[in-house]
Short mmCIF file of C-alpha atoms in Angstrom, two decimals:
data_model
loop_
_atom_site.label_atom_id
_atom_site.label_comp_id
_atom_site.label_asym_id
_atom_site.label_seq_id
_atom_site.Cartn_x
_atom_site.Cartn_y
_atom_site.Cartn_z
CA LYS A 180 96.13 76.59 136.46
CA ALA A 181 94.40 73.37 137.43
CA GLY A 182 90.65 73.38 137.61
CA VAL A 183 88.35 72.26 140.42
CA THR A 184 88.81 68.63 141.28
CA GLN A 185 86.41 66.29 143.08
CA THR A 186 86.98 62.84 144.54
CA PRO A 187 85.70 60.23 144.25
CA ARG A 188 84.01 60.52 140.86
CA TYR A 189 81.56 57.67 141.54
CA LEU A 190 80.34 56.19 144.74
CA ILE A 191 77.83 53.49 145.67
CA LYS A 192 76.40 53.30 149.15
CA THR A 193 73.50 51.68 150.94
CA ARG A 194 70.72 53.30 152.91
CA GLY A 195 71.75 54.33 156.41
CA GLN A 196 75.40 54.68 155.59
CA GLN A 197 77.30 57.92 155.56
CA VAL A 198 79.48 59.39 152.85
CA THR A 199 82.19 62.01 152.52
CA LEU A 200 82.90 63.84 149.26
CA SER A 201 86.02 65.95 148.68
CA CYS A 202 86.55 69.12 146.63
CA SER A 203 89.80 70.95 145.89
CA PRO A 204 89.23 74.47 144.48
CA ILE A 205 91.21 76.30 141.88
CA SER A 206 94.48 77.50 143.44
CA GLY A 207 93.94 80.85 145.08
CA HIS A 208 90.16 80.48 145.39
CA ARG A 209 88.95 80.66 148.96
CA SER A 210 85.24 80.11 148.31
CA VAL A 211 83.84 76.64 147.78
CA SER A 212 80.10 75.95 147.09
CA TRP A 213 78.28 72.67 146.81
CA TYR A 214 75.25 71.90 144.69
CA GLN A 215 73.08 68.83 144.35
CA GLN A 216 71.75 67.83 140.93
CA THR A 217 68.86 65.39 140.54
CA PRO A 218 66.47 64.72 137.67
CA GLY A 219 63.50 65.67 139.85
CA GLN A 220 64.72 68.74 141.74
CA GLY A 221 67.31 70.06 139.28
CA LEU A 222 70.32 71.97 140.63
CA GLN A 223 70.06 73.06 144.17
CA PHE A 224 72.44 74.99 146.37
CA LEU A 225 73.67 73.14 149.49
CA PHE A 226 76.13 75.49 151.14
CA GLU A 227 79.19 77.65 150.71
CA TYR A 228 82.40 77.87 152.70
CA PHE A 229 84.83 80.72 152.76
CA SER A 230 88.00 80.77 154.80
CA GLU A 231 86.91 77.69 156.75
CA THR A 232 83.55 79.22 157.70
CA GLN A 233 80.11 78.35 156.35
CA ARG A 234 78.63 81.63 155.12
CA ASN A 235 75.61 80.57 153.17
CA LYS A 236 73.27 77.53 153.44
CA GLY A 237 70.48 76.09 151.28
CA ASN A 238 67.35 74.31 152.39
CA PHE A 239 68.71 70.87 153.12
CA PRO A 240 68.30 68.79 156.30
CA GLY A 241 71.00 68.66 158.95
CA ARG A 242 72.22 65.27 157.56
CA PHE A 243 74.07 67.35 154.99
CA SER A 244 77.12 69.06 156.41
CA GLY A 245 80.43 70.34 155.31
CA ARG A 246 83.69 71.79 156.29
CA GLN A 247 86.61 73.63 154.80
CA PHE A 248 90.28 73.29 155.66
CA SER A 249 92.97 75.93 155.81
CA ASN A 250 94.08 75.08 152.27
CA SER A 251 90.55 75.78 151.06
CA ARG A 252 89.84 72.15 150.28
CA SER A 253 86.31 71.27 151.30
CA GLU A 254 84.47 68.14 152.25
CA MET A 255 80.82 67.39 152.26
CA ASN A 256 79.28 64.77 154.46
CA VAL A 257 75.87 63.11 154.24
CA SER A 258 74.84 60.97 157.17
CA THR A 259 72.10 58.34 157.31
CA LEU A 260 71.81 58.14 153.55
CA GLU A 261 68.41 57.90 151.94
CA LEU A 262 67.52 56.70 148.46
CA GLY A 263 66.66 60.28 147.52
CA ASP A 264 70.22 61.39 148.15
CA SER A 265 71.26 59.67 144.95
CA ALA A 266 72.48 62.59 142.82
CA LEU A 267 75.38 64.32 141.12
CA TYR A 268 77.12 66.50 143.70
CA LEU A 269 78.88 69.48 142.15
CA CYS A 270 81.46 71.62 143.80
CA ALA A 271 82.30 75.12 142.57
CA SER A 272 84.98 77.61 143.54
CA ARG A 273 85.36 81.34 142.98
CA SER A 274 87.99 83.94 143.61
CA ASP A 275 87.82 87.05 145.81
CA ILE A 276 88.37 89.23 142.75
CA GLU A 277 85.82 87.67 140.41
CA GLN A 278 83.27 86.85 143.04
CA GLU A 279 80.30 86.53 140.66
CA THR A 280 81.71 83.68 138.65
CA GLN A 281 81.74 80.09 139.91
CA TYR A 282 83.90 77.40 138.27
CA PHE A 283 82.63 73.89 138.63
CA GLY A 284 84.32 70.54 139.15
CA PRO A 285 83.37 67.32 137.32
CA GLY A 286 81.10 66.20 140.12
CA THR A 287 80.69 63.08 142.22
CA ARG A 288 77.92 60.75 141.23
CA LEU A 289 76.42 59.14 144.33
CA LEU A 290 74.11 56.15 144.08
CA VAL A 291 72.29 55.02 147.23
CA LEU A 292 70.89 51.49 147.12
CA ALA B 73 63.16 84.45 146.23
CA GLN B 74 64.49 84.48 142.70
CA THR B 75 63.20 82.03 140.07
CA VAL B 76 64.60 81.12 136.66
CA THR B 77 62.47 79.63 133.96
CA GLN B 78 63.58 77.79 130.83
CA SER B 79 60.52 76.94 128.84
CA GLN B 80 62.21 74.78 126.20
CA PRO B 81 63.02 71.33 127.63
CA GLU B 82 64.54 70.13 124.41
CA MET B 83 65.74 71.59 121.12
CA SER B 84 67.54 70.32 118.12
CA VAL B 85 69.18 72.08 115.20
CA GLN B 86 71.23 71.17 112.16
CA GLU B 87 74.96 71.69 112.36
CA ALA B 88 76.10 75.17 111.22
CA GLU B 89 72.63 76.70 111.90
CA THR B 90 71.83 79.26 114.54
CA VAL B 91 69.76 78.43 117.59
CA THR B 92 68.34 80.53 120.39
CA LEU B 93 67.65 79.25 123.89
CA SER B 94 65.17 81.20 126.08
CA CYS B 95 65.37 82.13 129.70
CA THR B 96 63.23 84.33 131.88
CA TYR B 97 63.76 85.17 135.50
CA ASP B 98 61.92 86.88 138.35
CA THR B 99 63.63 89.16 140.81
CA SER B 100 63.12 92.46 142.57
CA GLU B 101 66.87 93.04 142.71
CA ASN B 102 68.72 95.60 140.64
CA ASN B 103 72.25 94.36 141.03
CA TYR B 104 72.78 90.85 139.76
CA TYR B 105 74.45 88.60 137.23
CA LEU B 106 73.08 86.13 134.73
CA PHE B 107 74.91 83.13 133.34
CA TRP B 108 74.63 80.40 130.80
CA TYR B 109 76.32 77.17 131.73
CA LYS B 110 76.75 74.17 129.47
CA GLN B 111 76.76 70.60 130.79
CA PRO B 112 77.84 68.02 128.17
CA PRO B 113 77.40 64.28 128.70
CA SER B 114 80.65 64.26 130.66
CA ARG B 115 78.62 66.18 133.35
CA GLN B 116 81.23 68.96 133.82
CA MET B 117 79.42 72.29 134.18
CA ILE B 118 81.15 74.79 131.91
CA LEU B 119 80.61 78.55 131.96
CA VAL B 120 79.49 79.77 128.52
CA ILE B 121 78.79 83.41 129.07
CA ARG B 122 77.88 85.90 131.76
CA GLN B 123 76.05 89.25 131.84
CA GLU B 124 76.14 91.96 134.44
CA ALA B 125 72.68 93.47 134.93
CA TYR B 126 73.90 97.02 135.08
CA LYS B 127 75.54 96.71 131.70
CA GLN B 128 73.20 97.41 128.76
CA GLN B 129 75.54 95.93 126.18
CA ASN B 130 74.84 92.30 125.48
CA ALA B 131 77.72 89.95 126.22
CA THR B 132 79.43 88.05 123.44
CA GLU B 133 81.92 85.14 123.52
CA ASN B 134 82.87 84.00 120.04
CA ARG B 135 79.85 82.10 118.60
CA PHE B 136 77.82 82.69 121.77
CA SER B 137 75.84 85.88 122.45
CA VAL B 138 72.98 86.90 124.67
CA ASN B 139 69.98 89.07 124.26
CA PHE B 140 69.48 90.70 127.68
CA GLN B 141 66.18 92.50 128.14
CA LYS B 142 66.24 93.79 131.71
CA ALA B 143 62.77 95.29 131.81
CA ALA B 144 61.27 92.11 130.43
CA LYS B 145 63.52 89.94 132.65
CA SER B 146 64.61 87.92 129.65
CA PHE B 147 68.03 86.47 128.95
CA SER B 148 68.29 84.37 125.80
CA LEU B 149 71.36 82.64 124.40
CA LYS B 150 72.14 82.61 120.74
CA ILE B 151 74.55 80.04 119.33
CA SER B 152 75.79 80.82 115.84
CA ASP B 153 77.32 78.31 113.46
CA SER B 154 76.42 75.50 115.79
CA GLN B 155 78.88 72.60 116.09
CA LEU B 156 78.51 68.99 117.18
CA GLY B 157 80.39 69.82 120.36
CA ASP B 158 77.63 72.22 121.33
CA THR B 159 75.41 69.20 122.09
CA ALA B 160 74.71 69.49 125.85
CA MET B 161 72.29 70.62 128.51
CA TYR B 162 72.25 74.37 128.83
CA PHE B 163 71.34 75.98 132.10
CA CYS B 164 70.47 79.62 132.69
CA ALA B 165 71.44 80.85 136.15
CA PHE B 166 70.92 83.92 138.32
CA MET B 167 73.08 85.34 141.04
CA LYS B 168 72.31 88.41 143.10
CA LEU B 169 75.24 90.25 144.67
CA ASN B 170 74.93 90.02 148.43
CA PHE B 171 78.25 90.92 150.05
CA GLY B 172 79.69 87.48 149.72
CA ASN B 173 76.59 85.51 150.29
CA GLU B 174 76.06 84.76 146.69
CA LYS B 175 74.57 81.57 145.31
CA LEU B 176 73.45 80.46 141.87
CA THR B 177 69.80 79.83 141.12
CA PHE B 178 69.42 77.58 138.12
CA GLY B 179 66.68 76.98 135.58
CA THR B 180 65.57 73.51 134.69
CA GLY B 181 67.76 73.35 131.60
CA THR B 182 67.36 72.92 127.84
CA ARG B 183 68.74 69.80 126.17
CA LEU B 184 70.26 70.92 122.91
CA THR B 185 71.13 68.39 120.21
CA ILE B 186 73.17 69.37 117.15
CA ILE B 187 72.30 67.13 114.23
CA PRO B 188 75.14 66.34 111.75
#
């Protein structure tokens, strides 16, 4: 079974631009979570989607948004990029049966200049 | 809110030796899970081991085992016969069960280097 995939793997943007990151979960997993990893703040939860609905959200500004499609693929969007948004963005999926365990993708490294 | 503390920012050990990484957490919950994730230089976060709080028996996965002390809120990871491929950042993580609204709370990580 293929693991969680994320595209693109690397991205360079400038301040003020917007960006969209994509995540495809493990086949059969309906839950997708997003995390931000930075040297200063560590790993922080952004939000989770399940069956196309956001069901959990972390403490991030409204510039960070997401959505999930009927095939469980998820996208995360960051508008009006700031330098501090430079980070590794990790996506994780989990199954309905094994709800406690999240499986991570390789991440998208975003650099904002 | 739950917090997870890893007090060892960096550790190093000779290949084939045993190393223990520490983790403490703070919660008022009774029903939760604890995890150790490994993040090698490739950046892929890999699940190493998990522990259910209601199980007294410590989890074991091959060379990896945990010492779970629920009353002390301690969850250490022991790596036996360490190998060069064990070099990575190790994150301790907590998840409380909340009817689908679960999320992981991570510690700050321990950078482990295995010396040949």
